[in-house]
Structure formats: C-alpha cells, structure tokens
Amino acid sequence: MQESSTTGIVSDEQSWWKEAVFYQIYPRSFNDSDGDGIGDIPGIVEKVDYLEELGVDAVWLNPVYESPQADFGYDIADYRAINPEYGSMDDWDRLLEELHARGIKLVMDLVVNHTSIDHEWFQRSRAREGKYEDYYIWRPGQDGEYPNNWDSHFDIPAWTYDDERAEYYLHLFTRDQPDLNWENSDVREDVYDVVSWWLERGIDGFRLDVINEISKAPGLPDGDPEAEFVGGEHHVNGPRMHEFFDELAERGFGEHRDQVATIGECTFIDPGTALDVTGRESNLLDMVIYFDHVQLDGRDRFDYREWELTDLKEAMTRWQDAAAEGTWVALYHSNHDQPRAVSRFGDPEYRYESATMLATWLHGHKGTPFVYQGEEIGMSNVSFKSSDDLVDPWVINYWHNQREAGREFAEVRENVERLSRDNARTPMQWSDAEHAGFSASEPWMPVGDDYETVNVAADRERDHSVFEYYRELIALRDGMDVLVYGEFDLLLPGHEQIYAFRRALPEADRELLVVCNFSAERPAFEAPASVDVADATVVLSNLSEPDTDPSALDLRPYEAIIYEL
Ligand code: ISL
C-alpha cells in the first residue's frame, strides 16, 4: 500500500485513511474454517491473499469480541476477549500479522454506547454493587409505566424493567444492549482503558458504533410515558457529546490519535454537526458514516417508499458540499446493516453492469470508499418465504409489531425483502460447492439462491467480472490525487437517469468526468458547456468499447465511464 500519493500537490491535508480503500468483513458470514457453520478468524486468515489481490488497503472488522450474539456481536460481554465461536486471541494476533505483512491495515469496531446484559458491569450494576451502581441508565417507572416515551431504534420501547433491581434500564437498541451511563466518569475511564488496550496491540483505528448517541438529553427521564413513542432521532448529538469526544480522543486514543483512523458511525447526523465532530468543535473523528442516501427508501422506518435519482443526488451532494468545507466522509452503498446495493440502486438482471456502475459512482465521489464483503462479486438481496426465515432482531421486532396489528407475513414480505439487514448477512459466496464454499456444514444463515452462478470462483472465470473491475477501480485510486482530493461538482442535477459529475484538482491540473447511467435504458448524455471535453480520454469503463468522445453519448444500460479531461 502506498503511504502518500504521488503527485504531492493537494490542498487537503494528506492522510493514509483518505487515500485508502477499506474492505468490511462481517466475520460471522465471511469464511468458516472449522465447519461449524459460523465464520471465524482463521477463516479470514485463509483469505488474506484474496484481499491483497483485490488491492484493498485496510480492513474494517465487525465485532469479534465475546458476546452472546443477541445483535450478532454489537452486544459485547467482554471487550478484551474474542468470541470463542470466532477463535482465540492468538488467531486474532495472527490475522493482524498476516494483514500487516501484506501492507493491509486493520480497523476494529468500538461499541461503547452500550454493552451486553451479560457484561460483568451490567451484572454488578443490576446488583447495585459499589461503583457499578450507576454504570447504566436506571430509572423507576412512572406509575407503573415506562420512565419516558423514548422508542429504541429497533421498534421496541427503549426501556426494560429489570426484576432484580426493580427499575427500568435504557437501551437504544435491543433489550440485551443496555446503554452505558457516560455521565459517570468511572464508565468513561473504563472505556478509555479498552481503547488504549486495543491500540497497544497495534491496530490501525476504530470504527465507532453509533458514537453520537453516547450523551443523552438533559433531565432524562422526560416525556409523557403515555404519549406516542418517539424515535432514535431524539437521542443523538446530546449536550455533552463534544466534551466526551474530546476526552475519549485525549485519554483513550492519546498518543496514537494521529496515526490511526477514527471512523464515526453517526446516526441522524447533518453536515453541520459532522463538521463539528471532525474538528470544528471536537477532534475525535477523522470521518463520518452518514445515512441520508440509505434512508431514501424508508429503511429507517422499515416502510418502503419510492425514490428518484434526483433524491440520491441531493443526499450525496449535501455531503460532498460538507467534504468541500473540510469534513471527511465514508463512502458506502452497502454494509452489514443495509440491503444489497445491486438490488437497491441497480438491477440484479443487469448484475455485472449495475454492480460495476455503482462501484464507479461511489468511488468517484470525494471521501474514503468502503467495499462490503460480497459487493465485489455483485451479491444481491435474498428472498424470505416465511417469517421463520427472519434472523435479525430488528426485522423480527418489526414483524411482531405488524402481526399484532393484524397483518399477515405476505403483506409485509415486500418491505422485509427490500429493507432487511438479513440481506447483507447471508454467507459470502466463494464457489458453487455446497454451502457456497463458505462452510463444510449448514451455515448459520441460508446461502443466497443464486450462489451457483454468483460466486467468487465463477466471477473470476468470466471475461468481464465484477471482481476484476473492482480490482481496476481500486488500483486506479493509487496515485490519482484528483480521485482522492479533487473538488466535486455535480452535473445535470435534474436528470433522472444519468448521474454525472466532475472532479478537479486545479493545483495538479487534473480533471475527471464521471458519467453513470442508473437505468436499463439508453439515455443521451450531453456534456454541459462548462465542461471542456476536447482532450477527453477514457480512464476506466465498465463496458467494452466505450465512446471515446463524451461530448454527446448514447449510454448503454448501467454504463459507467470515467474520462480524464
Ligand atoms: O438508522 C437506524 C435506525 O433508525 C439504524 O440504522 C441504526 O442507527 C444503525 O443500525 C446503528 O448501527 C450500528 O449499531 C447497532 C448495530 O445493530 C448495527 O449493526 C451497527 O452497525 C447497535 O450496536
């Protein structure tokens, strides 16, 4: 991996994490080495050469810590131990070593808004033991009702009554994930110790889970328990957020802060707040994971709605504008919480074309691209024949609420198939062997129906493969400062089929034109007068024989072309 870009004439401050392409691994579903149907760390080690071949610079590993897996690892019982299903600490050390030997960095997931109910802190807190008494957010009920009207993110009330302590505890996610009380300085010190402990082991950063939710609103509890429940947007960006962020940066990250990457998952964040948390007000985060573009279809409320390409342009451009002002963003169209992009923004009928077009589109923006496992072979959404097929606690809560409201599964099936997080969590499709080459036995989640044709081995046999295209796209970023640091300028903002933009780095006299057709039709692209296409040359395209003259293009279905101007 290269440490700094080659031309060296950029106005942004250069950083390895700006120039990198990240690969996200959801360990439970990546590769099972011991045949128990569950992916594991030795399974990842078996695939490090694959990652090197793909050309990625860093891995973001979803939680591998000890956990009862109520939210598949986002409920941590011990921050300093590896979940035995995934292997041992020795296996983890080996993974770090193998990645580093190939120049690939490792970023871990930091989940400190909440723990598991099985965490020792919670056990002691519920027993009111010494300093642990206030480690979580405990409240009496109001006349037998919830302490306030907050709803969790996962379609259940945010409070659960604990018989042992005879009080309610707050949980913004499942009942098994009680929220830590960040107001308590002992909690914060314990968290900082966890952060330093991992940094000392040589990791290259953290992705910080729902980090803008750690400071809760003042005067909690508030709200009328009988009023309608309110959702997650009411418990983000709390009053002490910047203070906690600065303290975490200083005392948790300390001397490592400048070398490592800090990627903050920030729910319901707006560009102004993103600027604040990436330096204007507090200095914890290098970049933010925002949600605007993945909520257009109703995913935040589990209620599908139609969206237009112009909505996507608006959502992305808001954040490109923020990037121009000095924040930095994670670029993603897929992750373990999102439906598969080919089904959502493209068309599985045009799997190769739409997967590669979407990759070009995403990596073309300003920010750091993240590739989610399976995206590089164009994996798509799966089907759910009955409610028994649901696995994720969020979608199960959603279904239970719908059932209570008198609906049949058939009536909610479309919402589930389009929006469920389960879509992203089916096993990685390595080959057409039984269980898609993921495991020697029945996997913890069923493999996708299309694994016989959509798999790594088959893709690599093809002349035009999604995998090969990703390799080329990732390689293109190396040494191409304009792709990393160039200004972004949206073209044809009102067009409903073509998403086109320009990237420019005047200091280096480099300019790119990116043209993407988001439809199965053949729209005509006409370069706006402001774009000088006289000397255009094709840098990359997903279809063979692209038109070399971008002044007037007759685009093919899901065609994507990058020109150098
Ligand atoms: O936007 C949302 C709900 O309105 C959700 O997407 C939610 O904010 C998001 O899922 C937070 O995600 C992260 O924290 C969760 C965990 O289940 C996810 O897997 C993780 O990515 C709780 O730790």
Coordinates of C-alpha atoms and ligand atoms in Angstrom, one line a residue:
M1 CA 0.0 0.0 0.0
Q2 CA 1.2 3.4 -0.6
E3 CA 1.6 5.8 2.3
S4 CA 1.2 9.0 0.4
S5 CA 0.1 10.0 -3.0
T6 CA 2.5 10.5 -5.9
T7 CA 1.9 14.0 -7.2
G8 CA 2.0 15.6 -3.8
I9 CA 0.2 18.8 -4.9
V10 CA -3.0 18.8 -2.9
S11 CA -4.7 21.4 -0.7
D12 CA -6.3 18.9 1.7
E13 CA -4.1 17.5 4.4
Q14 CA -2.9 14.1 3.2
S15 CA -3.7 11.0 5.3
W16 CA -3.4 7.3 4.7
W17 CA -7.1 6.8 5.5
K18 CA -8.1 9.3 2.9
E19 CA -6.2 7.5 0.2
A20 CA -7.2 4.0 1.3
V21 CA -9.9 1.7 0.1
F22 CA -11.4 -0.2 3.0
Y23 CA -12.9 -3.7 2.9
Q24 CA -15.5 -4.5 5.5
I25 CA -15.7 -8.0 6.9
Y26 CA -18.7 -9.4 8.8
P27 CA -16.9 -12.3 10.4
R28 CA -19.9 -14.5 11.1
S29 CA -20.6 -14.7 7.4
F30 CA -17.2 -14.4 5.7
N31 CA -15.4 -17.8 5.8
D32 CA -15.9 -20.8 8.2
S33 CA -12.6 -22.7 8.7
D34 CA -13.8 -25.3 11.2
G35 CA -17.1 -26.4 9.7
D36 CA -19.5 -25.3 12.5
G37 CA -21.5 -23.1 10.0
I38 CA -20.2 -19.9 11.6
G39 CA -17.4 -17.8 10.0
D40 CA -14.3 -17.3 12.1
I41 CA -11.0 -15.5 12.3
P42 CA -8.8 -18.4 10.9
G43 CA -11.3 -18.3 8.0
I44 CA -10.4 -14.7 7.4
V45 CA -6.7 -15.6 7.6
E46 CA -7.3 -18.1 4.8
K47 CA -8.5 -15.2 2.7
V48 CA -5.8 -12.5 3.2
D49 CA -4.3 -13.3 -0.2
Y50 CA -7.7 -12.7 -1.7
L51 CA -7.8 -9.3 0.0
E52 CA -4.3 -8.5 -1.3
E53 CA -5.3 -9.5 -4.8
L54 CA -8.3 -7.2 -4.6
G55 CA -6.0 -4.4 -3.7
V56 CA -7.6 -3.0 -0.6
D57 CA -5.6 -1.0 1.9
A58 CA -7.4 -1.6 5.1
V59 CA -10.0 -4.0 6.7
W60 CA -12.8 -2.9 9.0
L61 CA -13.7 -5.9 11.1
N62 CA -17.2 -6.0 12.6
P63 CA -17.2 -7.0 16.3
V64 CA -15.4 -10.2 17.1
Y65 CA -15.4 -9.8 20.9
E66 CA -17.0 -12.2 23.4
S67 CA -20.8 -11.8 23.0
P68 CA -24.0 -13.7 23.4
Q69 CA -24.8 -12.6 19.8
A70 CA -28.2 -11.1 20.5
D71 CA -27.2 -8.4 18.0
F72 CA -24.5 -10.5 16.4
G73 CA -21.6 -9.0 18.2
Y74 CA -22.9 -5.5 18.9
D75 CA -23.7 -6.8 22.3
I76 CA -20.3 -7.2 23.9
A77 CA -19.8 -9.2 27.1
D78 CA -16.0 -8.8 27.3
Y79 CA -14.1 -6.2 25.4
R80 CA -10.8 -7.9 25.9
A81 CA -11.8 -11.4 24.7
I82 CA -12.5 -13.0 21.4
N83 CA -15.9 -14.7 20.9
P84 CA -15.0 -18.4 21.1
E85 CA -17.1 -19.2 18.0
Y86 CA -14.7 -16.9 16.1
G87 CA -11.4 -18.3 17.5
S88 CA -8.9 -17.1 20.1
M89 CA -6.7 -14.1 20.8
D90 CA -3.8 -16.0 19.2
D91 CA -5.9 -16.3 16.0
W92 CA -6.6 -12.6 16.1
D93 CA -2.8 -11.8 16.6
R94 CA -2.2 -14.0 13.5
L95 CA -4.7 -12.1 11.5
L96 CA -3.2 -8.8 12.4
E97 CA 0.3 -10.1 11.5
E98 CA -0.9 -11.6 8.1
L99 CA -2.7 -8.4 7.2
H100 CA 0.3 -6.2 8.1
A101 CA 2.7 -8.4 6.3
R102 CA 0.7 -7.6 3.1
G103 CA 0.5 -3.9 3.9
I104 CA -3.1 -4.0 4.9
K105 CA -4.2 -2.1 8.0
L106 CA -6.8 -3.4 10.5
V107 CA -9.5 -1.3 12.0
M108 CA -11.7 -2.7 14.8
D109 CA -15.3 -1.9 15.8
L110 CA -15.7 0.0 19.0
V111 CA -19.1 -0.4 20.6
V112 CA -19.3 1.7 23.7
N113 CA -22.7 3.3 23.6
H114 CA -23.9 0.0 25.2
T115 CA -22.7 -3.4 26.3
S116 CA -24.4 -6.8 26.5
I117 CA -26.6 -7.6 29.5
D118 CA -24.0 -10.4 30.1
H119 CA -21.2 -7.9 30.6
E120 CA -19.8 -8.0 34.2
W121 CA -20.5 -4.3 34.5
F122 CA -24.2 -4.8 34.0
Q123 CA -24.4 -7.8 36.3
R124 CA -22.8 -5.7 39.0
S125 CA -24.9 -2.7 38.2
R126 CA -28.2 -4.6 38.4
A127 CA -27.0 -5.8 41.9
R128 CA -26.2 -2.2 42.9
E129 CA -22.6 -3.3 43.6
G130 CA -20.3 -0.4 44.7
K131 CA -19.1 1.9 41.9
Y132 CA -21.1 -0.1 39.3
E133 CA -24.5 1.1 40.7
D134 CA -24.7 3.9 38.1
Y135 CA -22.8 2.3 35.2
Y136 CA -26.1 2.2 33.2
I137 CA -29.1 4.4 33.0
W138 CA -31.6 3.2 35.6
R139 CA -34.9 4.9 36.3
P140 CA -38.0 4.0 38.3
G141 CA -41.2 3.8 36.3
Q142 CA -43.8 6.5 36.3
D143 CA -46.9 4.9 38.0
G144 CA -46.0 1.5 36.6
E145 CA -45.3 3.0 33.1
Y146 CA -42.1 3.5 31.2
P147 CA -39.8 6.3 32.6
N148 CA -40.3 8.3 29.4
N149 CA -41.6 7.9 25.9
W150 CA -38.4 7.1 24.0
D151 CA -38.5 4.3 21.5
S152 CA -35.4 2.3 20.6
H153 CA -34.0 2.1 17.1
F154 CA -35.3 -1.4 16.8
D155 CA -39.1 -0.9 17.0
I156 CA -39.5 -1.6 20.7
P157 CA -39.7 0.7 23.8
A158 CA -36.3 2.0 24.9
W159 CA -36.8 0.8 28.5
T160 CA -37.0 -2.7 30.0
Y161 CA -37.9 -3.5 33.6
D162 CA -35.3 -5.5 35.5
D163 CA -36.8 -7.6 38.2
E164 CA -33.6 -8.0 40.2
R165 CA -33.0 -4.3 40.6
A166 CA -36.7 -3.4 40.4
E167 CA -36.0 -0.5 38.0
Y168 CA -36.0 0.2 34.2
Y169 CA -32.8 0.4 32.2
L170 CA -32.4 2.3 29.0
H171 CA -31.5 0.5 25.8
L172 CA -31.5 2.3 22.4
F173 CA -31.2 -1.0 20.6
T174 CA -32.3 -4.5 21.7
R175 CA -33.2 -5.3 25.3
D176 CA -29.9 -7.2 25.5
Q177 CA -27.9 -4.0 24.9
P178 CA -28.2 -1.7 27.9
D179 CA -26.8 1.8 27.3
L180 CA -23.8 2.8 29.4
N181 CA -24.1 5.9 31.5
W182 CA -21.4 8.2 30.1
E183 CA -22.2 10.8 32.7
N184 CA -20.3 8.6 35.1
S185 CA -16.6 9.3 34.9
D186 CA -15.7 5.7 36.1
V187 CA -17.6 4.4 33.0
R188 CA -15.6 6.7 30.8
E189 CA -12.3 5.7 32.3
D190 CA -13.1 2.0 31.8
V191 CA -13.9 2.7 28.2
Y192 CA -10.7 4.7 27.6
D193 CA -8.8 1.7 29.1
V194 CA -10.4 -0.6 26.5
V195 CA -9.5 1.8 23.7
S196 CA -5.8 2.0 24.8
W197 CA -5.6 -1.7 25.3
W198 CA -6.5 -2.4 21.7
L199 CA -4.4 0.4 20.3
E200 CA -1.4 -1.0 22.2
R201 CA -2.0 -4.3 20.4
G202 CA -1.1 -2.5 17.2
I203 CA -4.4 -1.9 15.4
D204 CA -4.8 0.9 12.9
G205 CA -8.0 2.5 14.1
F206 CA -11.6 2.1 15.2
R207 CA -15.0 2.4 13.6
L208 CA -17.0 3.9 16.4
D209 CA -20.5 2.5 16.6
V210 CA -23.4 5.0 17.0
I211 CA -20.9 7.3 18.7
N212 CA -23.1 10.4 18.5
E213 CA -25.6 8.7 20.9
I214 CA -23.4 8.5 24.0
S215 CA -24.5 11.7 25.6
K216 CA -28.2 11.6 26.4
A217 CA -30.6 14.5 26.7
P218 CA -30.5 16.6 29.9
G219 CA -33.1 15.9 32.6
L220 CA -33.6 12.4 31.5
P221 CA -36.2 11.0 32.0
D222 CA -38.6 13.3 30.3
G223 CA -41.7 13.0 28.2
D224 CA -45.1 11.7 29.0
P225 CA -45.0 7.9 29.2
E226 CA -48.4 7.8 27.7
A227 CA -47.6 9.9 24.7
E228 CA -46.8 8.2 21.5
F229 CA -43.2 6.9 21.4
V230 CA -40.6 8.9 19.7
G231 CA -37.7 7.5 17.7
G232 CA -34.0 7.5 17.5
E233 CA -33.5 11.0 16.1
H234 CA -34.4 12.3 19.6
H235 CA -31.4 10.8 21.4
V236 CA -28.5 11.8 19.2
N237 CA -25.9 14.7 19.5
G238 CA -26.6 15.2 23.2
P239 CA -25.4 18.1 25.3
R240 CA -22.1 16.6 26.5
M241 CA -21.1 15.0 23.2
H242 CA -18.2 17.2 22.3
E243 CA -16.8 17.1 25.8
F244 CA -17.0 13.3 25.8
F245 CA -15.5 13.1 22.3
D246 CA -12.5 15.3 23.3
E247 CA -11.9 13.3 26.4
L248 CA -12.1 10.0 24.5
A249 CA -9.6 11.4 21.9
E250 CA -7.2 12.5 24.6
R251 CA -7.4 9.8 27.2
G252 CA -8.4 6.8 25.1
F253 CA -6.6 7.4 21.8
G254 CA -3.8 9.6 23.4
E255 CA -0.5 9.5 21.5
H256 CA -2.0 7.1 18.9
R257 CA -4.6 9.6 17.8
D258 CA -2.7 11.0 14.8
Q259 CA -1.6 7.7 13.4
V260 CA -4.9 5.8 13.5
A261 CA -8.2 6.2 11.7
T262 CA -11.3 7.1 13.6
I263 CA -14.5 6.4 11.6
G264 CA -17.6 7.6 13.4
E265 CA -20.9 6.0 12.7
C266 CA -23.3 8.9 13.4
T267 CA -27.0 8.3 13.2
F268 CA -29.3 11.1 12.0
I269 CA -26.3 13.4 11.5
D270 CA -26.4 16.6 9.4
P271 CA -23.4 18.1 7.6
G272 CA -23.0 20.9 10.1
T273 CA -22.7 18.5 13.0
A274 CA -20.4 16.4 11.0
L275 CA -18.1 19.4 10.6
D276 CA -18.3 20.0 14.3
V277 CA -17.3 16.4 15.2
T278 CA -14.5 16.2 12.7
G279 CA -12.6 19.1 14.1
R280 CA -14.6 22.3 14.3
E281 CA -15.9 21.6 17.9
S282 CA -14.3 18.3 18.9
N283 CA -11.5 16.3 17.5
L284 CA -12.4 12.7 17.9
L285 CA -13.4 11.7 14.4
D286 CA -11.5 11.6 11.1
M287 CA -14.6 10.9 9.1
V288 CA -18.3 10.2 9.5
I289 CA -20.5 7.4 8.3
Y290 CA -23.8 9.3 7.4
F291 CA -27.1 7.8 6.4
D292 CA -29.0 10.2 4.1
H293 CA -28.6 8.1 0.9
V294 CA -29.6 4.8 2.6
Q295 CA -32.8 6.2 4.1
L296 CA -34.4 7.5 0.9
D297 CA -36.3 4.2 0.5
G298 CA -37.7 4.3 4.0
R299 CA -35.2 1.9 5.5
D300 CA -35.0 3.9 8.8
R301 CA -38.7 3.2 9.5
F302 CA -38.9 -0.2 7.7
D303 CA -41.6 1.2 5.4
Y304 CA -40.6 1.1 1.8
R305 CA -41.2 4.2 -0.4
E306 CA -40.2 5.0 -3.9
W307 CA -37.3 7.3 -4.5
E308 CA -35.9 9.1 -7.6
L309 CA -32.3 9.5 -8.8
T310 CA -32.6 13.2 -8.1
D311 CA -33.2 12.4 -4.4
L312 CA -30.0 10.4 -4.4
K313 CA -28.1 13.3 -6.0
E314 CA -29.4 15.7 -3.3
A315 CA -28.5 13.3 -0.5
M316 CA -24.9 12.7 -1.8
T317 CA -24.3 16.3 -2.8
R318 CA -25.2 17.7 0.6
W319 CA -22.3 15.6 1.9
Q320 CA -19.9 16.4 -0.9
D321 CA -20.5 20.1 0.0
A322 CA -19.6 19.2 3.6
A323 CA -16.5 17.5 2.3
A324 CA -15.6 20.7 0.5
E325 CA -15.9 22.6 3.7
G326 CA -13.5 20.3 5.5
T327 CA -15.2 17.3 6.9
W328 CA -14.4 13.8 5.5
V329 CA -16.9 11.1 4.7
A330 CA -17.0 7.4 4.4
L331 CA -18.4 6.4 1.0
Y332 CA -20.6 3.3 1.1
H333 CA -23.6 1.9 -0.5
S334 CA -23.6 -1.4 1.3
N335 CA -22.7 -2.7 4.8
H336 CA -23.9 -5.3 7.2
D337 CA -27.0 -3.1 8.1
Q338 CA -28.1 -2.4 4.6
P339 CA -29.8 -4.3 1.8
R340 CA -27.6 -5.3 -1.1
A341 CA -26.8 -2.3 -3.5
V342 CA -27.4 -4.2 -6.7
S343 CA -31.0 -4.9 -5.7
R344 CA -31.5 -1.5 -4.2
F345 CA -29.8 1.0 -6.5
G346 CA -29.2 -1.2 -9.5
D347 CA -30.9 -4.2 -11.1
P348 CA -30.0 -7.9 -10.4
E349 CA -31.0 -8.6 -14.1
Y350 CA -28.0 -6.4 -15.0
R351 CA -25.8 -7.7 -12.2
Y352 CA -22.4 -7.1 -13.8
E353 CA -23.4 -3.8 -15.3
S354 CA -25.2 -2.3 -12.3
A355 CA -22.6 -3.6 -9.7
T356 CA -19.7 -2.1 -11.6
M357 CA -21.6 1.1 -12.4
L358 CA -22.5 1.6 -8.7
A359 CA -18.8 1.0 -7.8
T360 CA -17.7 3.6 -10.2
W361 CA -20.3 6.0 -9.0
L362 CA -19.4 5.5 -5.3
H363 CA -15.6 5.5 -5.6
G364 CA -15.8 8.6 -7.9
H365 CA -17.0 10.8 -5.0
K366 CA -14.8 12.6 -2.6
G367 CA -14.3 10.5 0.6
T368 CA -13.0 7.1 1.5
P369 CA -14.6 4.1 -0.2
F370 CA -15.7 1.1 1.7
V371 CA -16.3 -2.3 0.0
Y372 CA -18.6 -4.6 1.9
Q373 CA -17.9 -8.3 1.5
G374 CA -19.7 -9.8 -1.5
E375 CA -20.2 -6.4 -3.1
E376 CA -17.1 -7.1 -5.2
I377 CA -19.0 -10.1 -6.9
G378 CA -22.3 -8.3 -7.1
M379 CA -24.2 -10.3 -4.5
S380 CA -27.9 -9.3 -4.3
N381 CA -30.9 -9.4 -1.9
V382 CA -32.4 -12.7 -0.9
S383 CA -36.0 -13.9 -0.6
F384 CA -37.9 -14.6 2.6
K385 CA -40.5 -17.3 2.1
S386 CA -41.9 -17.1 5.6
S387 CA -41.4 -15.3 8.9
D388 CA -39.3 -18.3 10.0
D389 CA -36.6 -17.1 7.7
L390 CA -36.1 -13.8 9.6
V391 CA -32.9 -13.7 11.7
D392 CA -32.1 -10.1 12.6
P393 CA -33.7 -8.8 15.9
W394 CA -34.8 -5.6 14.3
V395 CA -36.8 -7.2 11.5
I396 CA -38.2 -9.7 13.9
N397 CA -39.5 -6.9 16.1
Y398 CA -40.9 -5.2 13.1
W399 CA -42.7 -8.4 12.1
H400 CA -44.1 -8.9 15.6
N401 CA -45.5 -5.4 15.7
Q402 CA -47.1 -5.9 12.3
R403 CA -48.6 -9.2 13.3
E404 CA -50.0 -7.6 16.4
A405 CA -51.6 -5.0 14.2
G406 CA -53.3 -7.9 12.4
R407 CA -51.2 -8.2 9.2
E408 CA -50.1 -11.4 7.5
F409 CA -46.5 -12.1 6.6
A410 CA -47.4 -11.9 2.9
E411 CA -48.4 -8.3 3.4
V412 CA -45.1 -7.3 4.9
R413 CA -42.9 -9.5 2.7
E414 CA -42.1 -6.8 0.2
N415 CA -40.9 -4.4 3.0
V416 CA -38.8 -7.2 4.5
E417 CA -37.2 -8.3 1.2
R418 CA -36.3 -4.8 0.2
L419 CA -35.1 -3.4 3.5
S420 CA -34.0 -6.2 5.9
R421 CA -30.5 -6.2 7.3
D422 CA -30.6 -10.0 6.8
N423 CA -29.9 -9.4 3.1
A424 CA -26.4 -8.4 3.8
R425 CA -25.6 -11.2 6.2
T426 CA -26.0 -14.3 4.2
P427 CA -22.7 -16.2 3.8
M428 CA -20.1 -15.0 1.4
Q429 CA -20.4 -16.9 -1.9
W430 CA -17.0 -18.3 -2.6
S431 CA -17.8 -21.1 -5.1
D432 CA -20.6 -23.3 -6.4
A433 CA -19.7 -26.0 -3.9
E434 CA -22.3 -27.0 -1.3
H435 CA -23.0 -24.0 1.1
A436 CA -21.3 -21.8 -1.4
G437 CA -17.8 -22.8 -0.3
F438 CA -18.4 -20.8 2.9
S439 CA -18.6 -23.8 5.3
A440 CA -18.4 -27.6 5.3
S441 CA -21.8 -27.7 7.1
E442 CA -25.1 -26.0 7.2
P443 CA -24.4 -22.2 7.7
W444 CA -26.0 -20.1 10.5
M445 CA -27.9 -18.3 7.8
P446 CA -29.1 -19.8 4.5
V447 CA -26.9 -19.0 1.4
G448 CA -28.4 -16.9 -1.3
D449 CA -30.4 -18.7 -4.0
D450 CA -28.0 -17.6 -6.8
Y451 CA -24.8 -18.9 -5.3
E452 CA -24.2 -21.4 -8.1
T453 CA -23.7 -18.6 -10.6
V454 CA -22.8 -15.6 -8.3
N455 CA -19.7 -16.6 -6.5
V456 CA -16.0 -15.6 -6.4
A457 CA -14.7 -18.6 -8.4
A458 CA -17.2 -18.2 -11.2
D459 CA -16.8 -14.5 -11.3
R460 CA -13.0 -14.8 -11.7
E461 CA -13.5 -17.2 -14.7
R462 CA -15.5 -14.5 -16.6
D463 CA -14.0 -12.2 -19.2
H464 CA -15.8 -9.3 -17.6
S465 CA -16.1 -9.8 -13.9
V466 CA -17.3 -7.6 -11.1
F467 CA -14.3 -8.7 -9.2
E468 CA -11.8 -7.7 -11.9
Y469 CA -13.5 -4.4 -12.3
Y470 CA -13.2 -3.7 -8.6
R471 CA -9.5 -4.5 -8.8
E472 CA -9.0 -2.0 -11.6
L473 CA -11.1 0.7 -9.8
I474 CA -9.2 0.2 -6.5
A475 CA -5.9 0.3 -8.3
L476 CA -6.9 3.5 -10.1
R477 CA -7.1 5.4 -6.8
D478 CA -3.5 4.7 -6.0
G479 CA -1.5 7.7 -7.1
M480 CA -4.6 9.5 -8.5
D481 CA -4.8 12.5 -6.3
V482 CA -7.7 14.0 -8.2
L483 CA -9.9 11.0 -7.2
V484 CA -9.0 11.4 -3.6
Y485 CA -8.6 15.1 -3.0
G486 CA -10.3 16.7 -6.1
E487 CA -13.3 19.0 -5.7
F488 CA -16.7 17.5 -6.6
D489 CA -19.1 19.3 -9.0
L490 CA -22.4 17.7 -9.8
L491 CA -23.6 18.0 -13.4
L492 CA -27.1 17.6 -14.8
P493 CA -28.7 17.8 -11.3
G494 CA -32.2 17.3 -12.6
H495 CA -31.6 14.2 -14.8
E496 CA -33.5 11.1 -13.6
Q497 CA -31.3 8.5 -15.3
I498 CA -27.8 9.9 -15.6
Y499 CA -25.6 10.7 -12.5
A500 CA -22.6 12.7 -13.8
F501 CA -20.0 14.8 -12.0
R502 CA -16.6 16.3 -12.4
R503 CA -13.7 16.0 -10.0
A504 CA -11.0 18.7 -10.3
L505 CA -7.7 19.3 -8.7
P506 CA -6.6 22.6 -10.2
E507 CA -3.3 22.6 -8.3
A508 CA -2.3 19.5 -10.2
D509 CA -4.1 20.4 -13.4
R510 CA -6.1 17.2 -13.3
E511 CA -9.7 16.8 -14.1
L512 CA -12.1 13.8 -14.3
L513 CA -15.6 13.4 -15.7
V514 CA -17.6 10.5 -14.3
V515 CA -20.8 9.5 -16.2
C516 CA -23.1 6.8 -14.8
N517 CA -26.3 5.5 -16.2
F518 CA -28.6 4.4 -13.4
S519 CA -31.1 2.9 -15.8
A520 CA -31.7 -0.1 -18.1
E521 CA -32.5 2.4 -20.9
R522 CA -30.3 4.3 -23.3
P523 CA -30.3 8.0 -22.2
A524 CA -28.3 10.5 -24.2
F525 CA -25.6 12.4 -22.3
E526 CA -24.7 15.8 -23.5
A527 CA -21.7 17.4 -21.8
P528 CA -22.6 20.8 -20.3
A529 CA -20.9 23.8 -21.9
S530 CA -18.9 24.3 -18.7
V531 CA -17.1 21.1 -19.2
D532 CA -14.2 21.1 -21.7
V533 CA -14.2 17.7 -23.2
A534 CA -11.9 18.5 -26.2
D535 CA -9.0 16.4 -24.9
A536 CA -11.0 13.7 -23.1
T537 CA -9.6 10.2 -22.8
V538 CA -11.2 7.2 -21.2
V539 CA -9.6 6.1 -17.9
L540 CA -12.0 3.3 -17.0
S541 CA -15.3 2.0 -18.1
N542 CA -17.4 -1.0 -17.2
L543 CA -18.5 -2.0 -20.7
S544 CA -16.1 -2.7 -23.6
E545 CA -15.6 -0.2 -26.4
P546 CA -16.8 2.9 -24.5
D547 CA -17.4 6.0 -26.5
T548 CA -14.2 8.0 -26.5
D549 CA -15.9 11.3 -27.2
P550 CA -18.0 12.4 -24.2
S551 CA -19.5 15.5 -25.8
A552 CA -22.6 13.5 -26.8
L553 CA -23.0 9.9 -25.5
D554 CA -25.6 7.4 -26.2
L555 CA -25.3 5.5 -23.0
R556 CA -25.9 1.7 -22.7
P557 CA -27.8 0.2 -19.7
Y558 CA -25.9 0.8 -16.5
E559 CA -22.9 2.1 -18.3
A560 CA -20.2 3.9 -16.4
I561 CA -17.2 5.8 -17.8
I562 CA -14.5 7.8 -16.2
Y563 CA -12.8 10.3 -18.5
E564 CA -9.7 12.3 -17.9
L565 CA -10.2 15.8 -19.3
Ligands
ISL1 O1 -30.7 4.2 11.4 C1 -31.1 3.3 12.1 C2 -32.4 3.2 12.9 O2 -33.2 4.3 12.7 C3 -30.2 2.2 12.3 O3 -29.6 2.0 11.1 C4 -29.2 2.3 13.4 O4 -28.9 3.5 13.8 C5 -28.0 1.6 13.0 O5 -28.4 0.3 12.7 C6 -26.8 1.6 14.0 O6 -26.0 0.6 13.7 C7 -25.0 0.1 14.5 O7 -25.3 -0.1 15.8 C8 -26.3 -1.1 16.1 C9 -26.0 -2.4 15.4 O8 -27.1 -3.3 15.4 C10 -25.6 -2.2 13.9 O9 -25.3 -3.4 13.3 C11 -24.5 -1.2 13.9 O10 -23.9 -1.0 12.7 C12 -26.3 -1.3 17.6 O11 -25.0 -1.6 18.0

